[in-house]
Amino acid sequence: MTRPARLAVTAGEPAGIGPDLCLTLADRERETELVVVADADLMRERARVLELDVRIEPWEPDQPIPTAAGVLPVWSVASVATTRAGQLDPENAGYVLRTLEAAVEACQLNIVDGMVTAPVHKGVINEAGIRFSGHTEFLQEKTGASGVVMMLATEGLRVALATTHLPLRDVPDAITSSRLSRVLHILNDDLRKHFGIAQPRILVAGLNPHAGEGGHLGREEMDVIEPLLERLNSEGMNLIGPLPADTLFTPYNLEEADAVLAMYHDQGLPVLKHKGFGRAVNISLGLPIIRTSVDHGTALDLAATGQADAESLHEAIQTAAHMVRQRERARQERA
């Protein structure tokens, strides 16, 4: 592309570390054009508390985005309640969602090339009477995507999820052939489209211990997962499994893998976060827009202390910019 990637960065829960992380974006001159979507007054106050010499520059979509060190462009969305670092207030739940809506609309109108999200607090949004199970589901609804897959990535490992925020007792019923087929198609297609992997090699975990032990520890592998993988492999995918999750994540198995599909949240993400917590990136696959996020929560106890680690946010920005460039490269090759 002839210009730098342009990204909207939502500052997330105002009482958490999201505003602190976003302020670190002004530390250095930037190649990627970044605009923070947040309350400008909130960002000024947090910079004052943290004693940061950052100039908050109000930004509108028809303006160029400054990239100089010390300047942070902010597309201001007004909050409702006065924000106190570390103290959640349901009054600001609507504000948090409005920042997300603004970033989504900017992506849809091609004002920006993608969006990066700082952490939100699901609990306080629900306390405000707004049903909210996470960024992924919210963005799927707002973009009208038919299916979305959550994938986290760190150096040497990508882990996608067949199910996300479900109670563990509901997971087996959710492992259906149709769901797995949809998830694997999205994962395979987006690894090719956004990461330039011509023939992704995907390891698929079993649901049960020892991948069901031939049916003695559960039949989901035999009845659902194995037949589906055989069919998709016959159609041209490169899927290996179902593999026992306790040995899948060994270096030998991961050596030539492009991604792992875990059956549920706490099957795959503890391994990923053990390997790269604070340096990992959450990527939403299957959306018509590019979206990445940090790998951690709001860390209310660290808000406005100057101790928040911004590495995951910077990794998320780098990943989103890479995805933008890869998408543009693919478009040029098709032209």
Coordinates of N, CA and C in Angstrom, one line a residue, residues 77-197:
V77 N -14.8 10.4 22.3 CA -16.2 9.9 22.6 C -16.4 10.3 24.0
A78 N -17.5 11.1 24.3 CA -17.7 11.6 25.7 C -18.1 10.5 26.6
S79 N -17.5 10.4 27.8 CA -17.9 9.5 28.8 C -19.1 10.2 29.6
V80 N -19.7 9.4 30.5 CA -20.9 10.0 31.2 C -20.5 10.3 32.6
A81 N -19.9 9.3 33.3 CA -19.5 9.5 34.7 C -18.1 9.9 34.9
T82 N -17.8 10.6 36.0 CA -16.4 10.9 36.3 C -15.6 9.6 36.5
T83 N -14.5 9.5 35.9 CA -13.7 8.2 36.0 C -12.7 8.3 37.2
R84 N -12.7 7.3 38.0 CA -11.6 7.2 39.1 C -10.9 5.9 38.8
A85 N -9.6 6.0 38.6 CA -8.8 4.9 38.3 C -9.0 3.8 39.3
G86 N -9.2 2.6 38.9 CA -9.4 1.4 39.7 C -10.8 1.2 40.2
Q87 N -11.7 2.1 40.0 CA -13.1 2.1 40.5 C -14.1 2.0 39.3
L88 N -14.7 0.8 39.2 CA -15.6 0.6 38.1 C -16.9 1.4 38.3
D89 N -17.5 1.8 37.2 CA -18.8 2.5 37.3 C -19.7 2.1 36.2
P90 N -20.8 1.4 36.5 CA -21.7 1.0 35.4 C -22.2 2.1 34.5
E91 N -22.2 3.3 35.0 CA -22.6 4.5 34.2 C -21.8 4.7 32.9
N92 N -20.6 4.2 32.9 CA -19.7 4.3 31.7 C -19.7 3.1 30.8
A93 N -20.6 2.1 31.1 CA -20.7 1.0 30.2 C -21.1 1.4 28.8
G94 N -22.0 2.2 28.6 CA -22.5 2.7 27.3 C -21.4 3.4 26.6
Y95 N -20.6 4.2 27.3 CA -19.4 4.9 26.7 C -18.4 3.9 26.1
V96 N -18.1 2.8 26.9 CA -17.2 1.8 26.4 C -17.7 1.2 25.1
L97 N -18.9 0.9 25.0 CA -19.5 0.3 23.8 C -19.5 1.3 22.6
R98 N -19.8 2.6 22.9 CA -19.8 3.6 21.9 C -18.4 3.8 21.2
T99 N -17.3 3.6 22.0 CA -16.0 3.7 21.4 C -15.8 2.5 20.5
L100 N -16.3 1.3 20.8 CA -16.2 0.2 19.9 C -17.0 0.4 18.7
E101 N -18.2 0.9 18.8 CA -19.0 1.2 17.7 C -18.4 2.2 16.7
A102 N -17.8 3.2 17.3 CA -17.1 4.2 16.5 C -16.0 3.6 15.7
A103 N -15.2 2.7 16.3 CA -14.1 2.1 15.6 C -14.6 1.2 14.5
V104 N -15.6 0.4 14.8 CA -16.2 -0.5 13.8 C -16.6 0.3 12.6
E105 N -17.4 1.4 12.8 CA -17.9 2.2 11.7 C -16.7 2.8 10.9
A106 N -15.7 3.2 11.6 CA -14.5 3.7 10.9 C -13.9 2.7 10.0
C107 N -13.9 1.4 10.4 CA -13.3 0.4 9.6 C -14.3 0.1 8.4
Q108 N -15.6 0.1 8.7 CA -16.5 -0.2 7.6 C -16.5 0.9 6.5
L109 N -16.2 2.2 6.9 CA -16.2 3.3 6.0 C -14.8 3.5 5.4
N110 N -13.9 2.6 5.7 CA -12.5 2.7 5.2 C -11.8 4.0 5.7
I111 N -12.3 4.5 6.8 CA -11.6 5.7 7.4 C -10.3 5.2 8.0
V112 N -10.3 4.0 8.6 CA -9.1 3.3 9.1 C -9.1 1.9 8.5
D113 N -7.9 1.3 8.6 CA -7.7 -0.1 8.0 C -8.0 -1.2 8.9
G114 N -8.1 -0.9 10.2 CA -8.4 -2.0 11.2 C -8.5 -1.4 12.6
M115 N -8.8 -2.2 13.6 CA -9.0 -1.7 14.9 C -8.2 -2.6 15.9
V116 N -7.8 -2.0 17.0 CA -7.0 -2.7 18.0 C -7.8 -2.3 19.3
T117 N -8.0 -3.2 20.2 CA -8.8 -2.9 21.4 C -8.0 -3.2 22.7
A118 N -8.1 -2.2 23.6 CA -7.6 -2.4 24.9 C -8.7 -3.1 25.7
P119 N -8.4 -3.6 26.9 CA -9.4 -4.5 27.6 C -10.6 -3.7 28.1
V120 N -11.7 -4.4 28.1 CA -13.0 -4.0 28.7 C -13.3 -4.9 29.9
H121 N -14.2 -4.5 30.7 CA -14.6 -5.2 31.8 C -16.1 -5.8 31.6
K122 N -16.2 -7.1 31.3 CA -17.5 -7.6 30.9 C -18.5 -7.5 32.0
G123 N -18.0 -7.7 33.3 CA -18.9 -7.7 34.4 C -19.6 -6.4 34.6
V124 N -18.9 -5.3 34.5 CA -19.5 -4.0 34.8 C -20.5 -3.6 33.7
I125 N -20.2 -4.1 32.4 CA -21.1 -3.8 31.3 C -22.4 -4.6 31.6
N126 N -22.3 -5.8 32.0 CA -23.5 -6.6 32.3 C -24.3 -6.0 33.5
E127 N -23.5 -5.5 34.5 CA -24.2 -4.8 35.7 C -25.0 -3.6 35.2
A128 N -24.6 -3.0 34.1 CA -25.4 -1.9 33.6 C -26.6 -2.3 32.9
G129 N -26.9 -3.6 32.8 CA -28.1 -4.0 32.1 C -27.9 -4.3 30.7
I130 N -26.6 -4.4 30.2 CA -26.3 -4.6 28.8 C -25.7 -6.0 28.7
R131 N -26.4 -6.8 27.9 CA -25.8 -8.2 27.7 C -24.5 -8.1 26.9
F132 N -23.4 -8.6 27.4 CA -22.2 -8.5 26.7 C -21.3 -9.7 27.2
S133 N -20.9 -10.5 26.2 CA -20.1 -11.7 26.6 C -18.6 -11.5 26.1
G134 N -18.4 -10.4 25.4 CA -17.0 -10.2 25.0 C -16.9 -9.4 23.7
H135 N -15.7 -8.9 23.4 CA -15.4 -8.2 22.1 C -15.8 -9.0 20.9
T136 N -15.4 -10.3 20.9 CA -15.6 -11.1 19.7 C -17.1 -11.2 19.3
E137 N -17.9 -11.5 20.3 CA -19.3 -11.6 20.0 C -20.0 -10.3 19.6
F138 N -19.5 -9.2 20.3 CA -20.0 -7.9 20.0 C -19.7 -7.5 18.6
L139 N -18.5 -7.7 18.2 CA -18.0 -7.3 16.9 C -18.7 -8.2 15.8
Q140 N -19.0 -9.4 16.1 CA -19.7 -10.3 15.1 C -21.1 -9.7 14.9
E141 N -21.8 -9.3 16.0 CA -23.1 -8.7 15.8 C -23.1 -7.4 15.0
K142 N -22.1 -6.5 15.4 CA -22.0 -5.2 14.7 C -21.7 -5.3 13.3
T143 N -20.9 -6.3 12.9 CA -20.5 -6.4 11.5 C -21.3 -7.3 10.7
G144 N -22.2 -8.1 11.3 CA -23.0 -9.0 10.6 C -22.3 -10.3 10.1
A145 N -21.1 -10.5 10.7 CA -20.3 -11.7 10.3 C -21.1 -13.0 10.6
S146 N -21.0 -13.9 9.7 CA -21.7 -15.2 9.9 C -21.1 -16.1 10.9
G147 N -19.8 -15.9 11.1 CA -19.0 -16.7 12.1 C -17.7 -16.0 12.4
V148 N -17.3 -16.1 13.7 CA -16.1 -15.5 14.2 C -15.3 -16.5 15.0
V149 N -14.0 -16.5 14.8 CA -13.2 -17.4 15.6 C -12.1 -16.6 16.4
M150 N -12.0 -16.9 17.7 CA -11.0 -16.3 18.5 C -9.7 -17.0 18.4
M151 N -8.6 -16.3 18.0 CA -7.3 -16.9 18.0 C -6.3 -16.0 18.7
L152 N -5.5 -16.6 19.6 CA -4.5 -15.9 20.3 C -3.1 -16.4 19.7
A153 N -2.2 -15.4 19.6 CA -0.9 -15.7 19.0 C 0.2 -15.1 19.8
T154 N 1.3 -15.9 19.9 CA 2.5 -15.3 20.5 C 3.6 -16.0 19.6
E155 N 4.9 -15.6 19.9 CA 6.0 -16.1 19.1 C 6.0 -17.7 19.1
G156 N 5.9 -18.2 17.9 CA 5.9 -19.7 17.8 C 4.7 -20.5 18.0
L157 N 3.5 -19.8 18.3 CA 2.3 -20.5 18.6 C 1.1 -19.7 18.3
R158 N 0.1 -20.3 17.6 CA -1.2 -19.7 17.4 C -2.2 -20.7 17.9
V159 N -3.2 -20.3 18.7 CA -4.2 -21.1 19.2 C -5.6 -20.5 19.0
A160 N -6.4 -21.2 18.2 CA -7.8 -20.8 17.9 C -8.7 -21.7 18.8
L161 N -9.9 -21.2 19.0 CA -10.9 -21.9 19.9 C -12.1 -22.3 19.1
A162 N -12.5 -23.6 19.3 CA -13.8 -24.0 18.7 C -15.0 -23.4 19.5
T163 N -14.8 -23.3 20.8 CA -15.9 -22.6 21.6 C -15.1 -21.6 22.5
T164 N -15.8 -20.5 22.9 CA -15.2 -19.5 23.6 C -15.7 -19.4 25.0
H165 N -16.6 -18.5 25.3 CA -17.0 -18.2 26.7 C -18.3 -19.0 27.0
L166 N -18.1 -20.3 27.2 CA -19.1 -21.2 27.5 C -18.8 -21.9 28.9
P167 N -19.8 -22.1 29.7 CA -19.6 -23.0 30.9 C -19.1 -24.4 30.4
L168 N -18.2 -24.9 31.2 CA -17.6 -26.2 30.8 C -18.6 -27.3 30.6
R169 N -19.7 -27.3 31.3 CA -20.7 -28.4 31.2 C -21.4 -28.3 29.9
D170 N -21.4 -27.1 29.2 CA -22.0 -26.9 27.9 C -21.2 -27.2 26.7
V171 N -19.9 -27.4 26.9 CA -18.9 -27.6 25.8 C -19.2 -28.8 25.0
P172 N -19.4 -30.0 25.5 CA -19.6 -31.2 24.7 C -20.7 -31.1 23.7
D173 N -21.8 -30.5 24.1 CA -23.0 -30.3 23.2 C -22.7 -29.3 22.1
A174 N -21.7 -28.4 22.3 CA -21.4 -27.4 21.3 C -20.4 -27.9 20.3
I175 N -19.8 -29.1 20.6 CA -18.8 -29.7 19.6 C -19.6 -30.5 18.6
T176 N -20.1 -29.7 17.6 CA -20.9 -30.4 16.5 C -20.1 -30.3 15.2
S177 N -20.5 -31.1 14.3 CA -19.8 -31.1 13.0 C -19.9 -29.8 12.3
S178 N -21.1 -29.2 12.3 CA -21.3 -27.9 11.7 C -20.5 -26.8 12.3
R179 N -20.4 -26.8 13.6 CA -19.6 -25.7 14.3 C -18.1 -25.9 13.9
L180 N -17.6 -27.1 14.0 CA -16.2 -27.3 13.8 C -15.9 -27.1 12.3
S181 N -16.8 -27.4 11.4 CA -16.5 -27.1 10.0 C -16.4 -25.6 9.7
R182 N -17.4 -24.9 10.3 CA -17.3 -23.4 10.2 C -16.1 -22.8 10.7
V183 N -15.7 -23.3 11.9 CA -14.5 -22.7 12.6 C -13.2 -23.1 11.8
L184 N -13.1 -24.3 11.3 CA -11.9 -24.7 10.6 C -11.8 -24.0 9.2
H185 N -13.0 -23.8 8.6 CA -12.9 -23.0 7.3 C -12.4 -21.6 7.5
I186 N -13.0 -20.9 8.6 CA -12.5 -19.6 8.9 C -11.1 -19.5 9.2
L187 N -10.6 -20.4 10.1 CA -9.2 -20.5 10.5 C -8.3 -20.7 9.3
N188 N -8.6 -21.7 8.5 CA -7.8 -22.0 7.3 C -7.8 -20.8 6.3
D189 N -8.9 -20.2 6.1 CA -9.0 -19.1 5.1 C -8.3 -17.9 5.6
D190 N -8.4 -17.6 6.9 CA -7.8 -16.3 7.4 C -6.3 -16.5 7.6
L191 N -5.8 -17.7 7.9 CA -4.4 -17.9 7.9 C -3.8 -17.7 6.5
R192 N -4.5 -18.0 5.5 CA -4.0 -17.8 4.1 C -4.1 -16.3 3.8
K193 N -5.3 -15.7 4.1 CA -5.5 -14.3 3.6 C -4.8 -13.3 4.4
H194 N -4.7 -13.4 5.7 CA -4.1 -12.4 6.6 C -2.7 -12.7 7.0
F195 N -2.2 -13.9 6.8 CA -0.9 -14.3 7.3 C 0.0 -14.9 6.1
G196 N -0.6 -15.0 4.9 CA 0.2 -15.4 3.8 C 0.7 -16.8 3.8
I197 N -0.1 -17.7 4.5 CA 0.3 -19.1 4.6 C -0.5 -19.9 3.6

